[in-house]
Amino acid sequence: MRLNLKTTLFTAALAAVMVVVLIIVSLISFRYFSLQSAQEHARTAAEIVRVNLTEAMVNGTISQRAQFFDRLRHVDGLLSARVLRGPQVVNQFGAGLEEEQLQDRIEAEVLETGLPYFALENEGSAPVFRATIPFTADRTGNPDCLQCHQVPDGTVLGAVSLSISMAHLKQSALITIAAMVLTVGIFAAFTVLVVRHMTRPLVTTAADVQGAVADAIEGNFTHKIQRRTNDEVGQIADDLNKLTDYLHAGLSQISSNVAQLIRYKAPQNGHNLLNNTIGMVEALIEASQFKQAIEEDETKREVYCRIGRVLGDGFYIDHFSIYEVASSKNRMMPVLVDGQPDGGCRWCNPQILVRSEACRARRTGHIIDSIDHPDICVAFNPGDEHPPGAQGHICIPIIQSGSVGSVVQIICNTSEGKHFQELVPFIQVYLREAAPVIEAKRLMDTLRETNLRDPMTGLHNRRFLEEYMETLVATTNRRQAQLSVLMLDLDYFKKVNDTYGHDAGDAVLKSLAKVLRRVVRSSDLVIRYGGEEFMVILQETADNNGDTVAEKIREAVENEKVRLAGTTLQKTISIGIADFPRDADTLWQAIKYADVALYKAKEQGRNRVIHFKPEMWTENGDY
């Protein structure tokens, strides 16, 4: 219910209550005063009758009292008047006239008790006031009653019974009450109109304030309130208009600045300015926290996984992939596919993995959106399980040092495409924060990889073995597998350097590195241990399998021809083998045992493979 109607109804109800109370009070008051007035009139009339009868007794004209009562009955409003004789008077003078006899119990009680009786009878349309008033013998009166009556002083001589019409009083009372009610009613109606007129600006302004607040909740601060009065209500309207103008200008400026910062184009019409601004500010705060978190991550893989959690848990995206462009820029490697690490290429043609130029986002560095342009990227392949055109994708490149370093691919139903398009600017905030961090992590990985590889052969170096040792042992123990450690040393390598020079020696070492990578599996580790000494760690080998691989390496090296300027070299190699944990309790001990076996191979004529045996090791470590 609106305030104006509530105020009007309240005022009208209050006026109605006042009228009802006035009517009740007036009726009670008029009844009381009417009865009091009738009672006094009855007493006056009774006194006149008493005096007249007493004088008639004294003057000897008592026999003419009937004419007196006849004249008395013609008094306006007096319906009846008669005298009742008490027992003492009847005993002294007789019963008297017929109308002077007792007619009811009330008259008998009055004569007996000497107390007057007053009552309103027949309260209908013609109310009648009845009064029966006794009169007693009084020696002090004038005339003296005891001059004629032989009774003691104070004896009830008789009573006067009167019937007085109250109709004229009732009519007067009703007319007066009606006039009062009409007057009060007119005043109440006038009061209601005045109150309604006075409260209308307040009510209207309150309704406008309510509308302005409702619009403000919806993000619309352009609602204006009309000033209707020059008092406090009008001042409230002006102040609220100033407040909404200030909020609108401030939020618009904040929204514009934040939108420029996150490169988001806010909708111009029908949008909630407040919620939109809050959403963008919260996105900046969360992105700042995200950046702080990824800066503390150790590897770029952790950063990618954190991006995946943002996409899945923060933006509720079920299907997405992250691809990293290889340093050669000819290949792309899937980092996360549908949120899972190291997944295969699912939503794109696998050709992008070996030829990154097939990825349009990688090639152009622009956002690729198939929601509005379904055929924009030929590499997008949602698979046969989805109806044609049902799936769309948005690919967002992550720019690092002016080129595309990674690509985030979002998969969605085309029916929900608009929603995902609106998410892109907010996702880009995270990706822009992540770009320099990923680049720094990649650079650190590159530097770390450089420190862990031999620059000439490209093989892992001894430092890599020292860092990877703990992980390698833990993996082997967890899988309850076996490692074969091969220590390799080129035979008479010093003669190559002395005879053909160090360039020839480097060529021989590079050739050996290629042979080793060719013979062993990709999961095995090939390490340049130092100088012309190499190490091969074969993972998950069965019994004597390491010996077989070592023999293949020996034959391959023996058959390898290294072409130099003006000549061709062929070298042989000696190999020592030890297994972990079959031959040794620790990997470092297995390496030591393999080195012992290598020494035995050289001692026995070189160009051979020797597997470690316990008798090769002496207590003092000599071999």
Coordinates of C-alpha atoms in Angstrom, one line a residue:
M1 CA 0.0 0.0 0.0
R2 CA 1.4 3.4 -1.0
L3 CA 2.2 5.9 1.7
N4 CA -0.3 8.5 0.4
L5 CA -3.2 6.1 0.5
K6 CA -2.0 4.9 4.0
T7 CA -1.9 8.5 5.2
T8 CA -5.4 9.2 3.8
L9 CA -6.9 6.1 5.3
F10 CA -5.3 6.7 8.6
T11 CA -6.5 10.3 8.8
A12 CA -10.0 9.3 7.7
A13 CA -10.1 6.4 10.2
L14 CA -9.0 8.8 13.0
A15 CA -11.7 11.3 12.0
A16 CA -14.4 8.6 12.0
V17 CA -13.3 7.4 15.4
M18 CA -13.5 11.0 16.6
V19 CA -17.1 11.3 15.2
V20 CA -18.2 8.1 16.8
V21 CA -16.7 9.1 20.2
L22 CA -18.3 12.5 19.9
I23 CA -21.7 10.9 19.2
I24 CA -21.4 8.5 22.1
V25 CA -20.2 11.3 24.5
S26 CA -23.0 13.6 23.3
L27 CA -25.7 11.0 23.7
I28 CA -24.5 10.2 27.2
S29 CA -24.2 13.8 28.1
F30 CA -27.6 14.8 26.7
R31 CA -29.3 11.9 28.4
Y32 CA -27.7 12.9 31.7
F33 CA -28.5 16.5 31.5
S34 CA -32.0 15.8 30.2
L35 CA -32.7 13.5 33.1
Q36 CA -31.3 16.0 35.6
S37 CA -33.4 18.8 34.0
A38 CA -36.6 16.7 34.1
Q39 CA -35.8 15.8 37.7
E40 CA -35.5 19.4 38.7
H41 CA -38.6 20.3 36.8
A42 CA -40.5 17.5 38.6
R43 CA -39.3 18.7 42.0
T44 CA -40.3 22.3 41.1
A45 CA -43.8 21.1 40.0
A46 CA -44.2 18.9 43.1
E47 CA -43.3 21.8 45.3
I48 CA -45.9 24.0 43.6
V49 CA -48.5 21.3 44.1
R50 CA -47.6 20.9 47.7
V51 CA -47.7 24.7 48.4
N52 CA -51.0 25.0 46.6
L53 CA -52.7 22.2 48.4
T54 CA -51.4 23.4 51.8
E55 CA -52.8 26.9 51.1
A56 CA -56.1 25.4 50.0
M57 CA -56.3 23.5 53.2
V58 CA -55.6 26.7 55.2
N59 CA -58.0 28.8 53.2
G60 CA -60.7 26.1 53.2
T61 CA -60.7 25.7 49.4
I62 CA -59.3 22.1 49.3
S63 CA -62.5 20.9 47.7
Q64 CA -61.6 22.9 44.5
R65 CA -58.2 21.1 44.0
A66 CA -59.5 19.2 41.0
Q67 CA -59.7 22.4 39.0
F68 CA -56.1 23.1 39.9
F69 CA -54.9 19.7 38.6
D70 CA -56.8 20.2 35.4
R71 CA -55.1 23.5 34.8
L72 CA -51.7 21.9 35.7
R73 CA -52.1 19.2 33.0
H74 CA -52.2 21.8 30.3
V75 CA -48.6 22.7 31.0
D76 CA -46.5 21.9 27.9
G77 CA -44.7 18.6 28.3
L78 CA -46.6 17.6 31.5
L79 CA -48.6 14.5 30.6
S80 CA -50.1 13.8 34.0
A81 CA -50.1 15.2 37.6
R82 CA -52.0 13.8 40.6
V83 CA -51.7 13.7 44.4
L84 CA -51.6 10.5 46.5
R85 CA -52.9 10.5 50.1
G86 CA -50.8 8.9 52.7
P87 CA -52.3 6.5 55.3
Q88 CA -52.3 9.2 58.0
V89 CA -54.2 11.6 55.8
V90 CA -56.7 8.9 54.8
N91 CA -57.3 8.1 58.5
Q92 CA -57.9 11.8 59.2
F93 CA -59.7 13.0 56.1
G94 CA -60.8 9.9 54.3
A95 CA -59.7 8.4 50.9
G96 CA -60.3 11.5 48.9
L97 CA -60.8 11.5 45.1
E98 CA -60.5 8.4 43.0
E99 CA -57.3 9.7 41.2
E100 CA -55.8 10.2 44.7
Q101 CA -55.7 6.4 45.3
L102 CA -52.6 4.3 45.0
Q103 CA -52.2 2.8 41.5
D104 CA -48.9 0.8 41.6
R105 CA -46.2 -0.6 43.8
I106 CA -43.9 2.3 43.2
E107 CA -46.3 4.8 44.7
A108 CA -46.8 2.5 47.7
E109 CA -43.0 2.3 48.2
V110 CA -42.6 6.1 48.0
L111 CA -45.3 6.6 50.6
E112 CA -43.7 3.9 52.8
T113 CA -40.1 5.0 52.5
G114 CA -40.5 8.7 52.0
L115 CA -37.9 8.5 49.2
P116 CA -38.6 10.1 45.8
Y117 CA -38.7 7.9 42.6
F118 CA -37.3 9.1 39.3
A119 CA -37.2 7.0 36.2
L120 CA -37.3 7.2 32.4
E121 CA -39.9 5.0 31.0
N122 CA -40.7 4.1 27.4
E123 CA -37.4 5.1 25.9
G124 CA -38.7 4.6 22.3
S125 CA -39.8 7.3 20.0
A126 CA -41.8 9.0 22.9
P127 CA -39.8 8.7 26.1
V128 CA -41.6 9.7 29.4
F129 CA -40.0 10.8 32.6
R130 CA -41.9 9.6 35.7
A131 CA -41.4 11.3 39.1
T132 CA -43.1 10.3 42.3
I133 CA -42.1 12.8 45.0
P134 CA -43.3 12.5 48.7
F135 CA -44.1 15.4 50.9
T136 CA -43.8 15.3 54.7
A137 CA -45.2 17.2 57.6
D138 CA -43.0 20.1 58.5
R139 CA -43.7 22.4 61.5
T140 CA -41.2 25.0 60.3
G141 CA -42.8 25.5 56.9
N142 CA -45.0 28.3 55.8
P143 CA -47.8 27.5 56.0
D144 CA -47.4 25.0 58.8
C145 CA -48.6 21.6 57.8
L146 CA -49.3 20.5 61.3
Q147 CA -52.0 23.2 61.6
C148 CA -54.3 20.9 59.7
H149 CA -52.8 17.4 60.0
Q150 CA -52.7 15.8 63.3
V151 CA -49.5 13.8 62.7
P152 CA -46.0 13.8 64.0
D153 CA -43.4 16.0 62.4
G154 CA -41.8 14.3 59.4
T155 CA -44.7 12.0 58.7
V156 CA -45.2 11.2 55.0
L157 CA -48.5 12.9 54.2
G158 CA -48.7 12.0 50.5
A159 CA -46.9 12.2 47.2
V160 CA -47.1 13.9 43.9
S161 CA -46.9 11.7 40.8
L162 CA -45.9 13.4 37.6
S163 CA -45.4 12.1 34.0
I164 CA -43.3 14.4 31.8
S165 CA -42.8 14.0 28.1
M166 CA -39.1 13.9 26.9
A167 CA -39.8 13.8 23.2
H168 CA -39.0 17.4 22.7
L169 CA -35.7 17.0 24.6
K170 CA -34.8 13.9 22.6
Q171 CA -35.6 15.7 19.3
S172 CA -33.5 18.7 20.4
A173 CA -30.7 16.4 21.4
L174 CA -30.7 14.6 18.1
I175 CA -30.7 17.8 16.2
T176 CA -27.9 19.2 18.2
I177 CA -25.8 16.0 17.9
A178 CA -26.5 15.9 14.2
A179 CA -25.3 19.4 13.8
M180 CA -22.2 18.7 15.9
V181 CA -21.5 15.5 13.9
L182 CA -21.9 17.4 10.6
T183 CA -19.6 20.1 11.8
V184 CA -17.0 17.6 13.0
G185 CA -17.4 15.6 9.8
I186 CA -16.8 18.6 7.6
F187 CA -13.8 19.6 9.7
A188 CA -12.5 16.0 9.5
A189 CA -12.9 15.9 5.7
F190 CA -11.2 19.2 5.4
T191 CA -8.4 17.9 7.7
V192 CA -8.0 14.8 5.5
L193 CA -7.8 16.9 2.4
V194 CA -5.3 19.3 4.0
V195 CA -3.1 16.4 5.3
R196 CA -3.3 14.7 1.9
H197 CA -2.3 17.9 0.2
M198 CA 0.6 18.4 2.6
T199 CA 1.8 14.8 2.5
R200 CA 1.5 14.5 -1.3
P201 CA 5.0 16.0 -2.0
L202 CA 6.6 13.8 0.7
V203 CA 4.8 10.7 -0.7
T204 CA 5.6 11.5 -4.3
T205 CA 9.3 12.2 -3.4
A206 CA 9.5 9.0 -1.4
A207 CA 8.1 7.1 -4.4
D208 CA 10.7 8.8 -6.6
V209 CA 13.5 7.9 -4.1
Q210 CA 12.3 4.3 -4.1
G211 CA 12.5 4.3 -7.9
A212 CA 15.9 5.9 -7.9
V213 CA 17.2 3.4 -5.4
A214 CA 15.7 0.5 -7.4
D215 CA 17.4 1.8 -10.6
A216 CA 20.7 2.3 -8.7
I217 CA 20.6 -1.3 -7.6
E218 CA 20.2 -2.3 -11.2
G219 CA 23.2 -0.1 -12.0
N220 CA 21.3 2.9 -13.5
F221 CA 22.2 6.2 -11.8
T222 CA 20.5 8.5 -14.3
H223 CA 17.1 8.6 -12.4
K224 CA 16.2 12.2 -11.4
I225 CA 13.9 13.2 -8.6
Q226 CA 11.7 16.3 -9.1
R227 CA 11.9 19.0 -6.5
R228 CA 8.3 19.8 -5.4
T229 CA 8.7 21.8 -2.3
N230 CA 11.2 24.3 -0.8
D231 CA 11.5 22.6 2.5
E232 CA 13.5 19.6 3.7
V233 CA 11.7 17.2 1.3
G234 CA 12.9 19.3 -1.7
Q235 CA 16.4 19.4 -0.2
I236 CA 16.4 15.6 0.0
A237 CA 15.5 15.5 -3.7
D238 CA 18.3 17.8 -4.7
D239 CA 20.9 16.0 -2.5
L240 CA 19.9 12.6 -3.9
N241 CA 20.2 13.9 -7.5
K242 CA 23.7 15.2 -6.7
L243 CA 24.6 11.8 -5.1
T244 CA 23.4 9.8 -8.1
D245 CA 25.2 12.2 -10.5
Y246 CA 28.4 11.8 -8.5
L247 CA 28.1 8.0 -8.4
H248 CA 27.3 7.8 -12.1
A249 CA 30.2 10.0 -13.0
G250 CA 32.6 8.2 -10.7
L251 CA 31.6 4.7 -11.6
S252 CA 31.6 5.5 -15.3
Q253 CA 35.1 6.8 -15.0
I254 CA 36.3 3.8 -13.0
S255 CA 34.5 1.5 -15.4
S256 CA 36.1 3.2 -18.4
N257 CA 39.6 3.1 -16.9
V258 CA 39.3 -0.5 -15.8
A259 CA 37.8 -1.5 -19.2
Q260 CA 40.8 0.2 -20.9
L261 CA 43.2 -1.6 -18.6
I262 CA 41.7 -5.0 -19.2
R263 CA 40.8 -4.2 -22.8
Y264 CA 37.2 -4.9 -22.3
K265 CA 34.4 -3.2 -24.2
A266 CA 31.5 -2.8 -21.8
P267 CA 28.0 -2.8 -23.4
Q268 CA 26.6 0.7 -23.7
N269 CA 22.9 0.0 -23.1
G270 CA 21.0 -2.2 -20.7
H271 CA 23.9 -3.1 -18.5
N272 CA 24.4 -2.8 -14.8
L273 CA 27.1 -0.1 -14.3
L274 CA 27.7 -1.0 -10.7
N275 CA 27.9 -4.8 -11.2
N276 CA 29.9 -4.4 -14.3
T277 CA 32.4 -2.1 -12.5
I278 CA 32.6 -4.4 -9.5
G279 CA 33.1 -7.4 -11.8
M280 CA 36.0 -5.7 -13.6
V281 CA 37.7 -4.6 -10.4
E282 CA 37.3 -8.0 -8.9
A283 CA 38.8 -9.5 -12.0
L284 CA 41.8 -7.1 -11.7
I285 CA 42.3 -8.1 -8.0
E286 CA 42.1 -11.8 -8.8
A287 CA 44.4 -11.4 -11.7
S288 CA 46.9 -9.6 -9.4
Q289 CA 46.7 -12.4 -6.9
F290 CA 47.1 -14.9 -9.7
K291 CA 50.2 -13.1 -10.9
Q292 CA 51.7 -13.2 -7.5
A293 CA 51.0 -16.9 -7.2
I294 CA 52.5 -17.8 -10.6
E295 CA 55.6 -15.7 -9.9
E296 CA 56.3 -18.0 -7.0
D297 CA 55.8 -21.2 -9.0
E298 CA 58.9 -23.0 -9.8
T299 CA 58.3 -24.2 -13.4
K300 CA 56.2 -23.1 -16.4
R301 CA 54.2 -26.3 -16.1
E302 CA 52.9 -25.2 -12.7
V303 CA 51.9 -21.9 -14.3
Y304 CA 50.0 -23.7 -17.1
C305 CA 48.3 -25.8 -14.6
R306 CA 47.3 -22.8 -12.6
I307 CA 45.9 -21.2 -15.8
G308 CA 43.9 -24.4 -16.3
R309 CA 42.4 -24.1 -12.8
V310 CA 41.4 -20.5 -13.5
L311 CA 39.6 -21.6 -16.7
G312 CA 37.9 -24.6 -15.1
D313 CA 37.2 -23.4 -11.6
G314 CA 37.0 -19.6 -12.1
F315 CA 35.2 -19.4 -15.5
Y316 CA 33.5 -22.8 -15.4
I317 CA 34.9 -23.9 -18.8
D318 CA 34.7 -27.6 -19.2
H319 CA 36.7 -28.1 -22.4
F320 CA 39.8 -26.1 -23.1
S321 CA 43.4 -26.8 -24.2
I322 CA 46.7 -25.1 -23.9
Y323 CA 49.4 -25.5 -26.5
E324 CA 53.0 -24.3 -26.2
V325 CA 54.9 -23.3 -29.3
A326 CA 58.3 -25.1 -29.3
S327 CA 61.4 -23.0 -29.3
S328 CA 62.0 -24.0 -32.9
K329 CA 58.6 -22.5 -33.7
N330 CA 57.8 -25.3 -36.1
R331 CA 56.0 -27.5 -33.6
M332 CA 53.3 -27.1 -31.0
M333 CA 53.2 -29.2 -27.8
P334 CA 49.9 -29.9 -26.0
V335 CA 50.3 -28.9 -22.3
L336 CA 46.7 -29.3 -21.1
V337 CA 43.9 -30.9 -23.1
D338 CA 40.4 -30.7 -21.5
G339 CA 42.2 -29.7 -18.3
Q340 CA 44.4 -32.9 -18.3
P341 CA 48.2 -32.6 -18.6
D342 CA 50.1 -34.2 -21.4
G343 CA 46.9 -35.1 -23.3
G344 CA 46.8 -35.7 -27.1
C345 CA 45.6 -33.3 -29.7
R346 CA 41.8 -33.6 -29.5
W347 CA 40.0 -30.5 -30.9
C348 CA 42.4 -29.7 -33.7
N349 CA 44.1 -31.4 -36.6
P350 CA 47.2 -33.1 -35.3
Q351 CA 49.1 -31.4 -38.1
I352 CA 49.6 -28.4 -35.8
L353 CA 51.9 -30.4 -33.6
V354 CA 54.5 -30.8 -36.4
R355 CA 53.7 -27.7 -38.4
S356 CA 52.7 -24.8 -36.1
E357 CA 51.8 -22.6 -39.0
A358 CA 48.7 -24.7 -39.5
C359 CA 47.3 -23.1 -36.3
R360 CA 45.7 -19.8 -37.3
A361 CA 46.1 -18.2 -33.9
R362 CA 49.8 -19.1 -33.8
R363 CA 50.3 -17.8 -37.3
T364 CA 48.4 -14.5 -37.0
G365 CA 48.8 -13.7 -33.3
H366 CA 45.1 -12.7 -33.3
I367 CA 42.1 -14.2 -31.4
I368 CA 40.4 -16.7 -33.6
D369 CA 36.6 -16.9 -32.9
S370 CA 34.5 -19.5 -34.8
I371 CA 31.4 -18.4 -33.0
D372 CA 30.8 -15.5 -35.3
H373 CA 32.9 -17.0 -38.2
P374 CA 32.4 -20.8 -38.2
D375 CA 34.9 -21.6 -40.9
I376 CA 37.7 -19.3 -39.9
C377 CA 40.1 -22.0 -39.0
V378 CA 40.5 -25.1 -41.1
A379 CA 42.6 -26.8 -38.4
F380 CA 39.6 -26.9 -35.9
N381 CA 38.3 -30.5 -35.8
P382 CA 35.6 -31.2 -33.1
G383 CA 35.2 -34.8 -34.3
D384 CA 32.4 -36.9 -35.7
E385 CA 30.7 -37.3 -32.3
H386 CA 29.4 -33.7 -32.5
P387 CA 26.8 -32.5 -35.1
P388 CA 28.2 -30.1 -37.7
G389 CA 28.2 -26.5 -36.4
A390 CA 27.3 -27.6 -32.8
Q391 CA 30.7 -26.9 -31.4
G392 CA 32.7 -23.6 -31.7
H393 CA 36.1 -22.5 -30.4
I394 CA 37.9 -19.4 -29.3
C395 CA 41.7 -19.5 -29.6
I396 CA 43.6 -16.8 -27.6
P397 CA 47.3 -16.4 -28.4
I398 CA 49.7 -15.6 -25.5
I399 CA 52.2 -13.1 -26.8
Q400 CA 55.7 -13.4 -25.5
S401 CA 58.5 -11.0 -26.8
G402 CA 56.4 -10.0 -29.8
S403 CA 55.5 -13.5 -30.9
V404 CA 53.1 -16.2 -30.0
G405 CA 54.5 -18.4 -27.3
S406 CA 51.3 -20.3 -26.3
V407 CA 47.7 -20.7 -27.4
V408 CA 44.7 -21.2 -25.2
Q409 CA 41.8 -22.9 -26.9
I410 CA 38.2 -22.7 -25.5
I411 CA 35.6 -25.2 -26.7
C412 CA 31.9 -24.4 -26.3
N413 CA 28.5 -25.0 -27.7
T414 CA 27.6 -22.4 -30.4
S415 CA 24.4 -21.7 -28.5
E416 CA 26.5 -20.5 -25.5
G417 CA 29.0 -18.7 -27.7
K418 CA 28.0 -15.2 -26.6
H419 CA 28.6 -16.0 -23.0
F420 CA 32.1 -17.2 -23.7
Q421 CA 32.8 -14.3 -26.0
E422 CA 32.1 -12.0 -23.0
L423 CA 34.5 -14.0 -20.9
V424 CA 37.4 -13.5 -23.3
P425 CA 38.5 -10.0 -22.1
F426 CA 38.6 -11.3 -18.5
I427 CA 40.5 -14.4 -19.5
Q428 CA 43.0 -12.2 -21.4
V429 CA 43.8 -10.4 -18.2
Y430 CA 45.1 -13.6 -16.7
L431 CA 46.9 -14.5 -19.9
R432 CA 48.6 -11.1 -20.1
E433 CA 49.7 -11.5 -16.5
A434 CA 51.0 -15.0 -17.2
A435 CA 52.8 -14.2 -20.5
P436 CA 56.0 -12.6 -19.0
V437 CA 56.0 -15.1 -16.2
I438 CA 55.8 -18.0 -18.6
E439 CA 58.5 -16.4 -20.8
A440 CA 60.7 -16.0 -17.7
K441 CA 60.1 -19.6 -16.7
R442 CA 60.9 -20.8 -20.2
L443 CA 64.1 -18.8 -20.3
M444 CA 65.1 -20.2 -16.9
D445 CA 64.3 -23.7 -18.2
T446 CA 66.4 -23.0 -21.3
L447 CA 69.3 -21.7 -19.1
R448 CA 68.9 -24.6 -16.8
E449 CA 68.8 -27.0 -19.8
T450 CA 71.9 -25.3 -21.2
N451 CA 73.7 -25.9 -17.9
L452 CA 72.6 -29.5 -17.8
R453 CA 73.7 -30.3 -21.4
D454 CA 77.1 -30.7 -23.0
P455 CA 77.3 -27.8 -25.6
M456 CA 79.3 -29.8 -28.1
T457 CA 77.4 -33.1 -28.3
G458 CA 74.0 -31.9 -27.0
L459 CA 73.9 -34.8 -24.5
H460 CA 73.1 -34.4 -20.8
N461 CA 76.1 -33.7 -18.7
R462 CA 77.2 -34.9 -15.3
R463 CA 75.4 -32.1 -13.5
F464 CA 72.2 -33.3 -15.0
L465 CA 72.8 -36.7 -13.5
E466 CA 73.5 -35.2 -10.1
E467 CA 70.1 -33.3 -10.2
Y468 CA 68.1 -36.1 -11.7
M469 CA 69.6 -38.8 -9.6
E470 CA 67.0 -38.6 -6.8
T471 CA 64.1 -38.6 -9.2
L472 CA 65.5 -41.5 -11.2
V473 CA 66.0 -43.7 -8.1
A474 CA 62.6 -42.9 -6.7
T475 CA 60.9 -43.8 -10.0
T476 CA 62.8 -47.1 -10.2
N477 CA 62.0 -48.1 -6.6
R478 CA 58.3 -47.1 -7.1
R479 CA 58.0 -49.3 -10.2
Q480 CA 60.2 -52.0 -8.7
A481 CA 62.2 -51.9 -11.9
Q482 CA 65.9 -52.3 -12.7
L483 CA 68.4 -49.9 -14.2
S484 CA 71.5 -50.8 -16.2
V485 CA 74.4 -48.4 -16.0
L486 CA 76.8 -48.4 -18.9
M487 CA 80.2 -46.7 -18.6
L488 CA 81.7 -46.1 -22.1
D489 CA 85.2 -44.9 -23.0
L490 CA 86.6 -44.5 -26.5
D491 CA 89.8 -46.6 -27.1
Y492 CA 93.0 -44.7 -27.8
F493 CA 91.1 -41.4 -28.1
K494 CA 94.2 -39.4 -27.2
K495 CA 95.9 -40.6 -30.3
V496 CA 93.2 -38.9 -32.4
N497 CA 93.8 -35.5 -30.8
D498 CA 97.6 -36.0 -31.0
T499 CA 97.5 -37.2 -34.7
Y500 CA 94.6 -35.3 -36.3
G501 CA 94.0 -32.4 -33.9
H502 CA 91.2 -31.5 -31.5
D503 CA 88.7 -30.8 -34.3
A504 CA 89.0 -34.4 -35.4
G505 CA 88.5 -35.4 -31.8
D506 CA 85.4 -33.3 -31.5
A507 CA 84.1 -34.9 -34.7
V508 CA 84.6 -38.3 -33.3
L509 CA 82.8 -37.4 -30.0
K510 CA 79.8 -35.9 -31.9
S511 CA 79.7 -39.0 -34.1
L512 CA 79.7 -41.2 -31.0
A513 CA 76.8 -39.1 -29.5
K514 CA 74.7 -39.7 -32.6
V515 CA 75.4 -43.4 -32.4
L516 CA 74.4 -43.6 -28.8
R517 CA 71.1 -41.7 -29.4
R518 CA 70.3 -43.9 -32.4
V519 CA 70.9 -47.2 -30.6
V520 CA 69.1 -46.6 -27.2
R521 CA 65.5 -45.8 -26.5
S522 CA 64.2 -42.2 -26.1
S523 CA 63.4 -43.0 -22.5
D524 CA 67.0 -44.0 -21.8
L525 CA 69.6 -41.4 -20.6
V526 CA 72.8 -40.6 -22.6
I527 CA 75.3 -38.6 -20.6
R528 CA 78.7 -37.2 -21.5
Y529 CA 80.4 -38.1 -18.2
G530 CA 83.7 -36.3 -19.0
G531 CA 86.2 -36.1 -21.8
E532 CA 85.8 -39.2 -24.0
E533 CA 83.9 -41.0 -21.3
F534 CA 80.1 -41.5 -21.6
M535 CA 77.4 -43.0 -19.6
V536 CA 74.2 -44.6 -20.7
I537 CA 71.4 -45.4 -18.2
L538 CA 68.9 -48.0 -19.5
Q539 CA 65.6 -47.8 -17.7
E540 CA 63.4 -50.8 -16.8
T541 CA 65.8 -53.4 -18.2
A542 CA 65.4 -57.2 -17.7
D543 CA 68.2 -59.6 -16.9
N544 CA 71.1 -59.4 -19.3
N545 CA 69.2 -56.9 -21.5
G546 CA 71.8 -54.2 -20.6
D547 CA 74.5 -56.5 -22.0
T548 CA 72.7 -56.9 -25.2
V549 CA 72.3 -53.1 -25.7
A550 CA 75.9 -52.6 -24.7
E551 CA 77.0 -55.1 -27.4
K552 CA 74.9 -53.3 -30.0
I553 CA 76.5 -50.0 -29.1
R554 CA 80.0 -51.6 -29.3
E555 CA 79.3 -53.0 -32.8
A556 CA 77.7 -49.7 -34.0
V557 CA 80.7 -47.7 -32.8
E558 CA 83.1 -50.2 -34.4
N559 CA 81.2 -49.9 -37.7
E560 CA 80.8 -46.1 -37.6
K561 CA 83.0 -44.2 -40.0
V562 CA 84.0 -40.7 -39.2
R563 CA 84.9 -38.7 -42.2
L564 CA 87.6 -36.1 -41.8
A565 CA 89.3 -33.9 -44.3
G566 CA 91.4 -36.4 -46.4
T567 CA 90.7 -39.4 -44.3
T568 CA 88.2 -41.7 -42.5
L569 CA 88.4 -42.8 -38.9
Q570 CA 86.9 -45.9 -37.2
K571 CA 87.2 -46.2 -33.5
T572 CA 86.3 -48.8 -30.9
I573 CA 84.8 -48.5 -27.5
S574 CA 85.1 -50.3 -24.2
I575 CA 82.0 -50.7 -22.0
G576 CA 81.5 -51.6 -18.3
I577 CA 78.0 -52.6 -17.0
A578 CA 76.4 -52.8 -13.6
D579 CA 72.7 -53.1 -12.6
F580 CA 70.8 -51.3 -10.0
P581 CA 69.6 -52.6 -7.6
R582 CA 70.7 -56.1 -8.5
D583 CA 74.5 -55.4 -8.3
A584 CA 74.5 -52.4 -6.0
D585 CA 72.4 -50.9 -3.2
T586 CA 72.7 -47.3 -4.5
L587 CA 72.8 -45.9 -8.0
W588 CA 76.1 -44.1 -7.3
Q589 CA 77.5 -47.5 -6.2
A590 CA 76.3 -49.0 -9.5
I591 CA 78.0 -46.3 -11.4
K592 CA 81.2 -47.1 -9.5
Y593 CA 80.9 -50.8 -10.3
A594 CA 80.3 -50.0 -13.9
D595 CA 83.4 -48.0 -13.9
V596 CA 85.3 -50.9 -12.4
A597 CA 84.0 -53.2 -15.2
L598 CA 85.1 -50.6 -17.8
Y599 CA 88.6 -50.7 -16.3
K600 CA 88.5 -54.5 -16.7
A601 CA 87.4 -54.2 -20.3
K602 CA 90.4 -51.9 -21.1
E603 CA 92.7 -54.2 -19.1
Q604 CA 91.5 -57.2 -21.1
G605 CA 92.3 -55.6 -24.5
R606 CA 89.6 -53.0 -25.1
N607 CA 86.7 -53.1 -27.7
R608 CA 84.7 -55.3 -25.4
V609 CA 81.8 -55.4 -23.0
I610 CA 82.3 -56.5 -19.4
H611 CA 79.6 -56.9 -16.8
F612 CA 80.6 -56.2 -13.2
K613 CA 81.1 -59.1 -10.9
P614 CA 81.6 -58.9 -7.1
E615 CA 85.1 -60.4 -7.3
M616 CA 86.2 -57.3 -9.4
W617 CA 85.9 -55.1 -6.2
T618 CA 88.4 -55.3 -3.4
E619 CA 87.9 -54.1 0.1
N620 CA 90.4 -51.2 -0.4
G621 CA 88.7 -50.2 -3.6
D622 CA 91.6 -51.3 -5.9
Y623 CA 90.8 -52.9 -9.2

